[in-house]
mmCIF file of N, CA and C in Angstrom:
data_model
loop_
_atom_site.group_PDB
_atom_site.id
_atom_site.type_symbol
_atom_site.label_atom_id
_atom_site.label_comp_id
_atom_site.label_asym_id
_atom_site.label_seq_id
_atom_site.Cartn_x
_atom_site.Cartn_y
_atom_site.Cartn_z
ATOM 1 N N GLN A 1 -4.754 9.644 -4.472
ATOM 2 C CA GLN A 1 -4.045 8.949 -5.588
ATOM 3 C C GLN A 1 -2.756 8.297 -5.137
ATOM 4 N N VAL A 2 -2.198 8.682 -4.027
ATOM 5 C CA VAL A 2 -0.970 8.163 -3.548
ATOM 6 C C VAL A 2 -1.274 6.732 -2.975
ATOM 7 N N ARG A 3 -0.561 5.738 -3.438
ATOM 8 C CA ARG A 3 -0.700 4.415 -2.963
ATOM 9 C C ARG A 3 0.593 3.853 -2.396
ATOM 10 N N LEU A 4 0.537 3.172 -1.267
ATOM 11 C CA LEU A 4 1.637 2.526 -0.691
ATOM 12 C C LEU A 4 1.272 1.057 -0.466
ATOM 13 N N GLU A 5 2.228 0.179 -0.796
ATOM 14 C CA GLU A 5 1.992 -1.245 -0.705
ATOM 15 C C GLU A 5 3.183 -1.991 -0.126
ATOM 16 N N GLU A 6 3.016 -2.493 1.099
ATOM 17 C CA GLU A 6 4.096 -3.240 1.766
ATOM 18 C C GLU A 6 4.134 -4.651 1.309
ATOM 19 N N SER A 7 5.289 -5.212 1.369
ATOM 20 C CA SER A 7 5.507 -6.644 1.010
ATOM 21 C C SER A 7 6.766 -7.138 1.713
ATOM 22 N N GLY A 8 6.894 -8.440 1.780
ATOM 23 C CA GLY A 8 8.086 -9.084 2.324
ATOM 24 C C GLY A 8 7.946 -9.707 3.696
ATOM 25 N N GLY A 9 6.819 -9.472 4.298
ATOM 26 C CA GLY A 9 6.558 -10.053 5.629
ATOM 27 C C GLY A 9 6.362 -11.529 5.559
ATOM 28 N N GLY A 10 6.456 -12.203 6.784
ATOM 29 C CA GLY A 10 6.226 -13.623 6.847
ATOM 30 C C GLY A 10 6.704 -14.158 8.194
ATOM 31 N N LEU A 11 6.863 -15.420 8.226
ATOM 32 C CA LEU A 11 7.305 -16.119 9.461
ATOM 33 C C LEU A 11 8.797 -16.268 9.419
ATOM 34 N N VAL A 12 9.482 -15.931 10.546
ATOM 35 C CA VAL A 12 10.946 -16.048 10.651
ATOM 36 C C VAL A 12 11.234 -16.499 12.076
ATOM 37 N N GLN A 13 12.335 -17.209 12.253
ATOM 38 C CA GLN A 13 12.848 -17.622 13.535
ATOM 39 C C GLN A 13 13.519 -16.441 14.206
ATOM 40 N N ALA A 14 13.524 -16.454 15.560
ATOM 41 C CA ALA A 14 14.271 -15.462 16.269
ATOM 42 C C ALA A 14 15.753 -15.483 15.867
ATOM 43 N N GLY A 15 16.235 -14.311 15.707
ATOM 44 C CA GLY A 15 17.677 -14.164 15.252
ATOM 45 C C GLY A 15 17.802 -14.073 13.768
ATOM 46 N N GLY A 16 16.714 -14.292 13.024
ATOM 47 C CA GLY A 16 16.705 -14.204 11.580
ATOM 48 C C GLY A 16 16.533 -12.833 11.056
ATOM 49 N N SER A 17 16.391 -12.725 9.743
ATOM 50 C CA SER A 17 16.327 -11.481 9.046
ATOM 51 C C SER A 17 15.185 -11.451 8.063
ATOM 52 N N VAL A 18 14.583 -10.303 7.896
ATOM 53 C CA VAL A 18 13.555 -10.047 6.883
ATOM 54 C C VAL A 18 13.757 -8.702 6.300
ATOM 55 N N ARG A 19 13.519 -8.572 5.001
ATOM 56 C CA ARG A 19 13.547 -7.257 4.312
ATOM 57 C C ARG A 19 12.190 -6.906 3.797
ATOM 58 N N LEU A 20 11.642 -5.850 4.327
ATOM 59 C CA LEU A 20 10.379 -5.355 3.900
ATOM 60 C C LEU A 20 10.477 -4.301 2.766
ATOM 61 N N SER A 21 9.553 -4.306 1.877
ATOM 62 C CA SER A 21 9.558 -3.276 0.863
ATOM 63 C C SER A 21 8.221 -2.521 0.888
ATOM 64 N N CYS A 22 8.261 -1.259 0.468
ATOM 65 C CA CYS A 22 7.024 -0.433 0.343
ATOM 66 C C CYS A 22 7.090 0.228 -1.034
ATOM 67 N N ALA A 23 6.354 -0.305 -1.937
ATOM 68 C CA ALA A 23 6.212 0.285 -3.290
ATOM 69 C C ALA A 23 5.232 1.394 -3.289
ATOM 70 N N THR A 24 5.561 2.498 -3.916
ATOM 71 C CA THR A 24 4.673 3.661 -3.922
ATOM 72 C C THR A 24 4.374 4.085 -5.334
ATOM 73 N N SER A 25 3.185 4.743 -5.514
ATOM 74 C CA SER A 25 2.784 5.255 -6.764
ATOM 75 C C SER A 25 1.853 6.426 -6.573
ATOM 76 N N GLY A 26 1.677 7.252 -7.607
ATOM 77 C CA GLY A 26 0.721 8.298 -7.556
ATOM 78 C C GLY A 26 1.155 9.594 -6.887
ATOM 79 N N GLY A 27 2.451 9.667 -6.514
ATOM 80 C CA GLY A 27 2.979 10.915 -5.891
ATOM 81 C C GLY A 27 4.408 11.134 -6.288
ATOM 82 N N THR A 28 5.039 12.105 -5.614
ATOM 83 C CA THR A 28 6.412 12.424 -5.900
ATOM 84 C C THR A 28 7.257 11.825 -4.803
ATOM 85 N N PHE A 29 7.658 10.572 -4.918
ATOM 86 C CA PHE A 29 8.306 9.835 -3.869
ATOM 87 C C PHE A 29 9.527 10.506 -3.409
ATOM 88 N N SER A 30 10.333 11.087 -4.298
ATOM 89 C CA SER A 30 11.657 11.637 -3.955
ATOM 90 C C SER A 30 11.487 12.862 -3.055
ATOM 91 N N SER A 31 10.321 13.463 -2.981
ATOM 92 C CA SER A 31 10.109 14.644 -2.145
ATOM 93 C C SER A 31 9.530 14.244 -0.792
ATOM 94 N N TYR A 32 9.241 13.016 -0.523
ATOM 95 C CA TYR A 32 8.552 12.567 0.669
ATOM 96 C C TYR A 32 9.514 12.113 1.776
ATOM 97 N N VAL A 33 9.179 12.552 2.996
ATOM 98 C CA VAL A 33 9.776 11.885 4.156
ATOM 99 C C VAL A 33 8.930 10.609 4.337
ATOM 100 N N MET A 34 9.637 9.496 4.543
ATOM 101 C CA MET A 34 8.995 8.221 4.664
ATOM 102 C C MET A 34 9.282 7.617 6.085
ATOM 103 N N ALA A 35 8.371 6.745 6.539
ATOM 104 C CA ALA A 35 8.553 6.138 7.811
ATOM 105 C C ALA A 35 7.953 4.769 7.832
ATOM 106 N N TRP A 36 8.412 3.892 8.804
ATOM 107 C CA TRP A 36 7.848 2.620 9.111
ATOM 108 C C TRP A 36 7.277 2.647 10.498
ATOM 109 N N PHE A 37 6.112 2.044 10.644
ATOM 110 C CA PHE A 37 5.477 1.852 11.946
ATOM 111 C C PHE A 37 5.059 0.415 12.069
ATOM 112 N N ARG A 38 4.730 0.003 13.306
ATOM 113 C CA ARG A 38 4.298 -1.347 13.529
ATOM 114 C C ARG A 38 3.284 -1.424 14.615
ATOM 115 N N GLN A 39 2.379 -2.368 14.534
ATOM 116 C CA GLN A 39 1.345 -2.593 15.536
ATOM 117 C C GLN A 39 1.178 -4.026 15.819
ATOM 118 N N ALA A 40 1.421 -4.413 17.107
ATOM 119 C CA ALA A 40 1.247 -5.747 17.573
ATOM 120 C C ALA A 40 -0.205 -5.855 18.144
ATOM 121 N N PRO A 41 -0.750 -7.095 18.215
ATOM 122 C CA PRO A 41 -2.062 -7.284 18.734
ATOM 123 C C PRO A 41 -2.206 -6.741 20.126
ATOM 124 N N GLY A 42 -3.303 -5.956 20.346
ATOM 125 C CA GLY A 42 -3.618 -5.389 21.644
ATOM 126 C C GLY A 42 -2.744 -4.154 21.976
ATOM 127 N N THR A 43 -2.003 -3.589 21.085
ATOM 128 C CA THR A 43 -1.187 -2.432 21.357
ATOM 129 C C THR A 43 -1.492 -1.327 20.344
ATOM 130 N N GLU A 44 -1.043 -0.155 20.714
ATOM 131 C CA GLU A 44 -1.117 0.990 19.793
ATOM 132 C C GLU A 44 -0.045 0.920 18.785
ATOM 133 N N ARG A 45 -0.295 1.482 17.609
ATOM 134 C CA ARG A 45 0.731 1.609 16.583
ATOM 135 C C ARG A 45 1.904 2.394 17.121
ATOM 136 N N GLY A 46 3.088 1.953 16.834
ATOM 137 C CA GLY A 46 4.291 2.578 17.278
ATOM 138 C C GLY A 46 5.319 2.832 16.206
ATOM 139 N N PHE A 47 6.207 3.746 16.485
ATOM 140 C CA PHE A 47 7.178 4.187 15.521
ATOM 141 C C PHE A 47 8.324 3.144 15.404
ATOM 142 N N VAL A 48 8.859 2.960 14.161
ATOM 143 C CA VAL A 48 9.973 2.131 13.958
ATOM 144 C C VAL A 48 11.200 2.882 13.451
ATOM 145 N N ALA A 49 11.004 3.596 12.305
ATOM 146 C CA ALA A 49 12.139 4.344 11.697
ATOM 147 C C ALA A 49 11.590 5.298 10.708
ATOM 148 N N THR A 50 12.336 6.343 10.415
ATOM 149 C CA THR A 50 12.015 7.335 9.409
ATOM 150 C C THR A 50 13.262 7.728 8.605
ATOM 151 N N ILE A 51 13.025 8.291 7.445
ATOM 152 C CA ILE A 51 14.126 8.681 6.553
ATOM 153 C C ILE A 51 13.750 9.898 5.754
ATOM 154 N N ASN A 52 14.684 10.770 5.553
ATOM 155 C CA ASN A 52 14.442 12.009 4.737
ATOM 156 C C ASN A 52 14.444 11.715 3.261
ATOM 157 N N ARG A 53 14.238 12.722 2.454
ATOM 158 C CA ARG A 53 14.023 12.569 1.030
ATOM 159 C C ARG A 53 15.167 11.956 0.318
ATOM 160 N N PHE A 54 16.443 12.247 0.777
ATOM 161 C CA PHE A 54 17.559 11.723 0.087
ATOM 162 C C PHE A 54 18.186 10.514 0.769
ATOM 163 N N GLY A 55 17.682 10.142 1.933
ATOM 164 C CA GLY A 55 18.216 9.059 2.673
ATOM 165 C C GLY A 55 19.447 9.425 3.518
ATOM 166 N N SER A 56 19.704 10.727 3.656
ATOM 167 C CA SER A 56 20.887 11.174 4.397
ATOM 168 C C SER A 56 20.611 11.318 5.859
ATOM 169 N N THR A 57 19.395 11.301 6.277
ATOM 170 C CA THR A 57 19.050 11.399 7.693
ATOM 171 C C THR A 57 18.048 10.274 8.039
ATOM 172 N N THR A 58 18.346 9.571 9.116
ATOM 173 C CA THR A 58 17.438 8.510 9.638
ATOM 174 C C THR A 58 17.313 8.592 11.103
ATOM 175 N N TYR A 59 16.137 8.136 11.577
ATOM 176 C CA TYR A 59 15.931 7.965 13.030
ATOM 177 C C TYR A 59 15.301 6.672 13.281
ATOM 178 N N TYR A 60 15.616 6.064 14.416
ATOM 179 C CA TYR A 60 15.119 4.741 14.775
ATOM 180 C C TYR A 60 14.564 4.774 16.197
ATOM 181 N N ALA A 61 13.535 3.964 16.385
ATOM 182 C CA ALA A 61 13.071 3.694 17.764
ATOM 183 C C ALA A 61 14.185 2.950 18.521
ATOM 184 N N ASP A 62 14.209 3.248 19.842
ATOM 185 C CA ASP A 62 15.274 2.602 20.634
ATOM 186 C C ASP A 62 15.242 1.061 20.570
ATOM 187 N N ALA A 63 14.059 0.484 20.428
ATOM 188 C CA ALA A 63 13.915 -0.917 20.441
ATOM 189 C C ALA A 63 14.506 -1.602 19.209
ATOM 190 N N VAL A 64 14.740 -0.841 18.110
ATOM 191 C CA VAL A 64 15.205 -1.413 16.918
ATOM 192 C C VAL A 64 16.561 -0.881 16.523
ATOM 193 N N GLU A 65 17.081 0.078 17.189
ATOM 194 C CA GLU A 65 18.347 0.722 16.884
ATOM 195 C C GLU A 65 19.457 -0.359 16.828
ATOM 196 N N GLY A 66 20.213 -0.295 15.767
ATOM 197 C CA GLY A 66 21.296 -1.238 15.587
ATOM 198 C C GLY A 66 20.946 -2.584 14.971
ATOM 199 N N ARG A 67 19.613 -2.827 14.862
ATOM 200 C CA ARG A 67 19.144 -4.105 14.289
ATOM 201 C C ARG A 67 18.415 -3.880 12.966
ATOM 202 N N PHE A 68 17.691 -2.753 12.835
ATOM 203 C CA PHE A 68 16.940 -2.409 11.652
ATOM 204 C C PHE A 68 17.625 -1.327 10.878
ATOM 205 N N THR A 69 17.455 -1.310 9.522
ATOM 206 C CA THR A 69 17.983 -0.276 8.715
ATOM 207 C C THR A 69 16.917 0.174 7.700
ATOM 208 N N ILE A 70 16.560 1.433 7.724
ATOM 209 C CA ILE A 70 15.622 2.000 6.769
ATOM 210 C C ILE A 70 16.437 2.616 5.587
ATOM 211 N N SER A 71 15.942 2.388 4.409
ATOM 212 C CA SER A 71 16.580 2.891 3.175
ATOM 213 C C SER A 71 15.576 3.182 2.124
ATOM 214 N N ARG A 72 15.965 3.795 1.020
ATOM 215 C CA ARG A 72 15.041 4.138 -0.074
ATOM 216 C C ARG A 72 15.785 4.099 -1.397
ATOM 217 N N ASP A 73 15.063 3.805 -2.404
ATOM 218 C CA ASP A 73 15.513 3.850 -3.780
ATOM 219 C C ASP A 73 14.600 4.786 -4.533
ATOM 220 N N ASN A 74 15.041 6.041 -4.737
ATOM 221 C CA ASN A 74 14.192 6.984 -5.366
ATOM 222 C C ASN A 74 14.018 6.771 -6.851
ATOM 223 N N THR A 75 14.857 5.978 -7.454
ATOM 224 C CA THR A 75 14.714 5.597 -8.849
ATOM 225 C C THR A 75 13.557 4.583 -9.036
ATOM 226 N N GLU A 76 13.275 3.825 -8.034
ATOM 227 C CA GLU A 76 12.230 2.888 -8.077
ATOM 228 C C GLU A 76 10.983 3.179 -7.194
ATOM 229 N N ASN A 77 11.009 4.359 -6.554
ATOM 230 C CA ASN A 77 9.942 4.853 -5.689
ATOM 231 C C ASN A 77 9.615 3.829 -4.618
ATOM 232 N N THR A 78 10.637 3.237 -4.019
ATOM 233 C CA THR A 78 10.431 2.171 -3.087
ATOM 234 C C THR A 78 11.237 2.436 -1.798
ATOM 235 N N LEU A 79 10.569 2.125 -0.675
ATOM 236 C CA LEU A 79 11.131 2.230 0.656
ATOM 237 C C LEU A 79 11.372 0.844 1.183
ATOM 238 N N TYR A 80 12.495 0.724 1.959
ATOM 239 C CA TYR A 80 12.853 -0.653 2.441
ATOM 240 C C TYR A 80 13.086 -0.574 3.972
ATOM 241 N N LEU A 81 12.915 -1.726 4.626
ATOM 242 C CA LEU A 81 13.277 -1.911 5.994
ATOM 243 C C LEU A 81 13.982 -3.259 6.147
ATOM 244 N N GLN A 82 15.256 -3.196 6.355
ATOM 245 C CA GLN A 82 16.050 -4.412 6.600
ATOM 246 C C GLN A 82 15.994 -4.678 8.115
ATOM 247 N N MET A 83 15.485 -5.886 8.456
ATOM 248 C CA MET A 83 15.291 -6.302 9.831
ATOM 249 C C MET A 83 16.176 -7.475 10.177
ATOM 250 N N ASN A 84 17.181 -7.234 11.040
ATOM 251 C CA ASN A 84 18.159 -8.293 11.429
ATOM 252 C C ASN A 84 17.957 -8.587 12.917
ATOM 253 N N SER A 85 18.526 -9.721 13.327
ATOM 254 C CA SER A 85 18.526 -10.148 14.699
ATOM 255 C C SER A 85 17.127 -10.039 15.344
ATOM 256 N N LEU A 86 16.159 -10.562 14.585
ATOM 257 C CA LEU A 86 14.731 -10.416 15.017
ATOM 258 C C LEU A 86 14.454 -11.125 16.344
ATOM 259 N N LYS A 87 13.574 -10.467 17.061
ATOM 260 C CA LYS A 87 13.124 -10.998 18.372
ATOM 261 C C LYS A 87 11.576 -11.231 18.346
ATOM 262 N N PRO A 88 11.109 -12.093 19.169
ATOM 263 C CA PRO A 88 9.651 -12.345 19.169
ATOM 264 C C PRO A 88 8.854 -11.071 19.411
ATOM 265 N N GLU A 89 9.386 -10.139 20.195
ATOM 266 C CA GLU A 89 8.703 -8.885 20.380
ATOM 267 C C GLU A 89 8.614 -7.988 19.162
ATOM 268 N N ASP A 90 9.279 -8.347 18.091
ATOM 269 C CA ASP A 90 9.205 -7.623 16.856
ATOM 270 C C ASP A 90 7.972 -8.083 16.058
ATOM 271 N N THR A 91 7.294 -9.063 16.512
ATOM 272 C CA THR A 91 6.081 -9.528 15.800
ATOM 273 C C THR A 91 5.013 -8.500 15.789
ATOM 274 N N ALA A 92 4.566 -8.113 14.605
ATOM 275 C CA ALA A 92 3.615 -7.086 14.384
ATOM 276 C C ALA A 92 3.249 -6.938 12.963
ATOM 277 N N VAL A 93 2.210 -6.149 12.695
ATOM 278 C CA VAL A 93 1.956 -5.728 11.314
ATOM 279 C C VAL A 93 2.778 -4.421 11.082
ATOM 280 N N TYR A 94 3.524 -4.424 10.010
ATOM 281 C CA TYR A 94 4.411 -3.317 9.702
ATOM 282 C C TYR A 94 3.798 -2.508 8.573
ATOM 283 N N TYR A 95 3.742 -1.172 8.775
ATOM 284 C CA TYR A 95 3.184 -0.234 7.848
ATOM 285 C C TYR A 95 4.215 0.832 7.388
ATOM 286 N N CYS A 96 4.129 1.188 6.146
ATOM 287 C CA CYS A 96 4.889 2.347 5.709
ATOM 288 C C CYS A 96 3.966 3.531 5.496
ATOM 289 N N ALA A 97 4.492 4.733 5.643
ATOM 290 C CA ALA A 97 3.773 5.939 5.594
ATOM 291 C C ALA A 97 4.534 7.110 5.071
ATOM 292 N N VAL A 98 3.804 8.092 4.482
ATOM 293 C CA VAL A 98 4.326 9.353 4.114
ATOM 294 C C VAL A 98 4.069 10.322 5.259
ATOM 295 N N CYS A 99 5.148 10.953 5.773
ATOM 296 C CA CYS A 99 5.011 11.802 6.959
ATOM 297 C C CYS A 99 5.509 13.208 6.679
ATOM 298 N N PRO A 100 5.128 14.189 7.521
ATOM 299 C CA PRO A 100 5.428 15.559 7.217
ATOM 300 C C PRO A 100 6.877 15.929 7.320
ATOM 301 N N ASN A 101 7.571 15.390 8.333
ATOM 302 C CA ASN A 101 9.004 15.739 8.598
ATOM 303 C C ASN A 101 9.713 14.546 9.166
ATOM 304 N N VAL A 102 11.033 14.576 9.152
ATOM 305 C CA VAL A 102 11.804 13.583 9.817
ATOM 306 C C VAL A 102 11.683 13.815 11.271
ATOM 307 N N ALA A 103 11.237 12.780 12.031
ATOM 308 C CA ALA A 103 11.086 12.890 13.457
ATOM 309 C C ALA A 103 10.950 11.500 14.046
ATOM 310 N N LYS A 104 11.124 11.435 15.365
ATOM 311 C CA LYS A 104 10.831 10.204 16.112
ATOM 312 C C LYS A 104 9.337 10.255 16.521
ATOM 313 N N TYR A 105 8.509 9.730 15.682
ATOM 314 C CA TYR A 105 7.056 9.818 15.893
ATOM 315 C C TYR A 105 6.619 8.918 17.029
ATOM 316 N N LYS A 106 5.399 9.156 17.440
ATOM 317 C CA LYS A 106 4.750 8.233 18.373
ATOM 318 C C LYS A 106 3.873 7.314 17.562
ATOM 319 N N GLN A 107 2.622 7.613 17.331
ATOM 320 C CA GLN A 107 1.716 6.794 16.534
ATOM 321 C C GLN A 107 1.706 7.200 15.032
ATOM 322 N N GLY A 108 2.353 8.348 14.715
ATOM 323 C CA GLY A 108 2.376 8.817 13.345
ATOM 324 C C GLY A 108 1.079 9.325 12.824
ATOM 325 N N ARG A 109 0.296 9.973 13.714
ATOM 326 C CA ARG A 109 -1.044 10.449 13.357
ATOM 327 C C ARG A 109 -0.930 11.597 12.372
ATOM 328 N N SER A 110 0.175 12.297 12.311
ATOM 329 C CA SER A 110 0.362 13.363 11.331
ATOM 330 C C SER A 110 0.757 12.822 9.942
ATOM 331 N N CYS A 111 1.078 11.599 9.866
ATOM 332 C CA CYS A 111 1.447 11.020 8.564
ATOM 333 C C CYS A 111 0.235 10.797 7.708
ATOM 334 N N ARG A 112 0.296 11.245 6.475
ATOM 335 C CA ARG A 112 -0.908 11.360 5.652
ATOM 336 C C ARG A 112 -1.295 10.078 4.905
ATOM 337 N N TYR A 113 -0.306 9.385 4.323
ATOM 338 C CA TYR A 113 -0.617 8.219 3.486
ATOM 339 C C TYR A 113 -0.096 6.982 4.149
ATOM 340 N N TRP A 114 -0.854 5.922 4.108
ATOM 341 C CA TRP A 114 -0.480 4.613 4.728
ATOM 342 C C TRP A 114 -0.699 3.480 3.824
ATOM 343 N N GLY A 115 0.120 2.466 3.967
ATOM 344 C CA GLY A 115 -0.079 1.204 3.297
ATOM 345 C C GLY A 115 -1.023 0.360 4.077
ATOM 346 N N GLN A 116 -1.320 -0.859 3.518
ATOM 347 C CA GLN A 116 -2.196 -1.778 4.143
ATOM 348 C C GLN A 116 -1.504 -2.565 5.286
ATOM 349 N N GLY A 117 -0.193 -2.651 5.271
ATOM 350 C CA GLY A 117 0.515 -3.365 6.267
ATOM 351 C C GLY A 117 0.875 -4.781 5.807
ATOM 352 N N THR A 118 2.012 -5.284 6.344
ATOM 353 C CA THR A 118 2.448 -6.648 6.074
ATOM 354 C C THR A 118 2.838 -7.303 7.411
ATOM 355 N N GLN A 119 2.383 -8.560 7.595
ATOM 356 C CA GLN A 119 2.569 -9.218 8.892
ATOM 357 C C GLN A 119 3.983 -9.807 8.979
ATOM 358 N N VAL A 120 4.642 -9.554 10.043
ATOM 359 C CA VAL A 120 5.963 -10.184 10.448
ATOM 360 C C VAL A 120 5.716 -10.915 11.717
ATOM 361 N N THR A 121 5.994 -12.236 11.672
ATOM 362 C CA THR A 121 5.876 -13.054 12.849
ATOM 363 C C THR A 121 7.209 -13.659 13.172
ATOM 364 N N VAL A 122 7.738 -13.433 14.326
ATOM 365 C CA VAL A 122 9.030 -13.972 14.793
ATOM 366 C C VAL A 122 8.737 -15.046 15.785
ATOM 367 N N ALA A 123 9.109 -16.252 15.476
ATOM 368 C CA ALA A 123 8.868 -17.385 16.313
ATOM 369 C C ALA A 123 10.026 -17.579 17.293
ATOM 370 N N SER A 124 9.683 -17.942 18.519
ATOM 371 C CA SER A 124 10.725 -18.151 19.530
ATOM 372 C C SER A 124 11.118 -19.601 19.556
#
């Protein structure tokens, strides 16, 4: 019954910014650890960022540290990913997920619920 739906992706020039949203329903969002993952063509899904239930603890992949910011609004049951200083290598389908604990995941195979993904393309 838990549904996650990403939005906000699109085409952006290198150096630009995009804000992704993940709307959730059917669960208790405020109790969930949430995370963002991404998958580029021909690659395995990889970790981007994670956030605890209150937003007081966050972790980021080294490749996005200092450029991306994960946040959440528990009053709207929505997760966000602010992406700044985008690079062509950030091009991927971005997924949000409900995960067991705050951690620097690999592929996030332990994460239970996933959205459909939203495409972010960074042009060089």
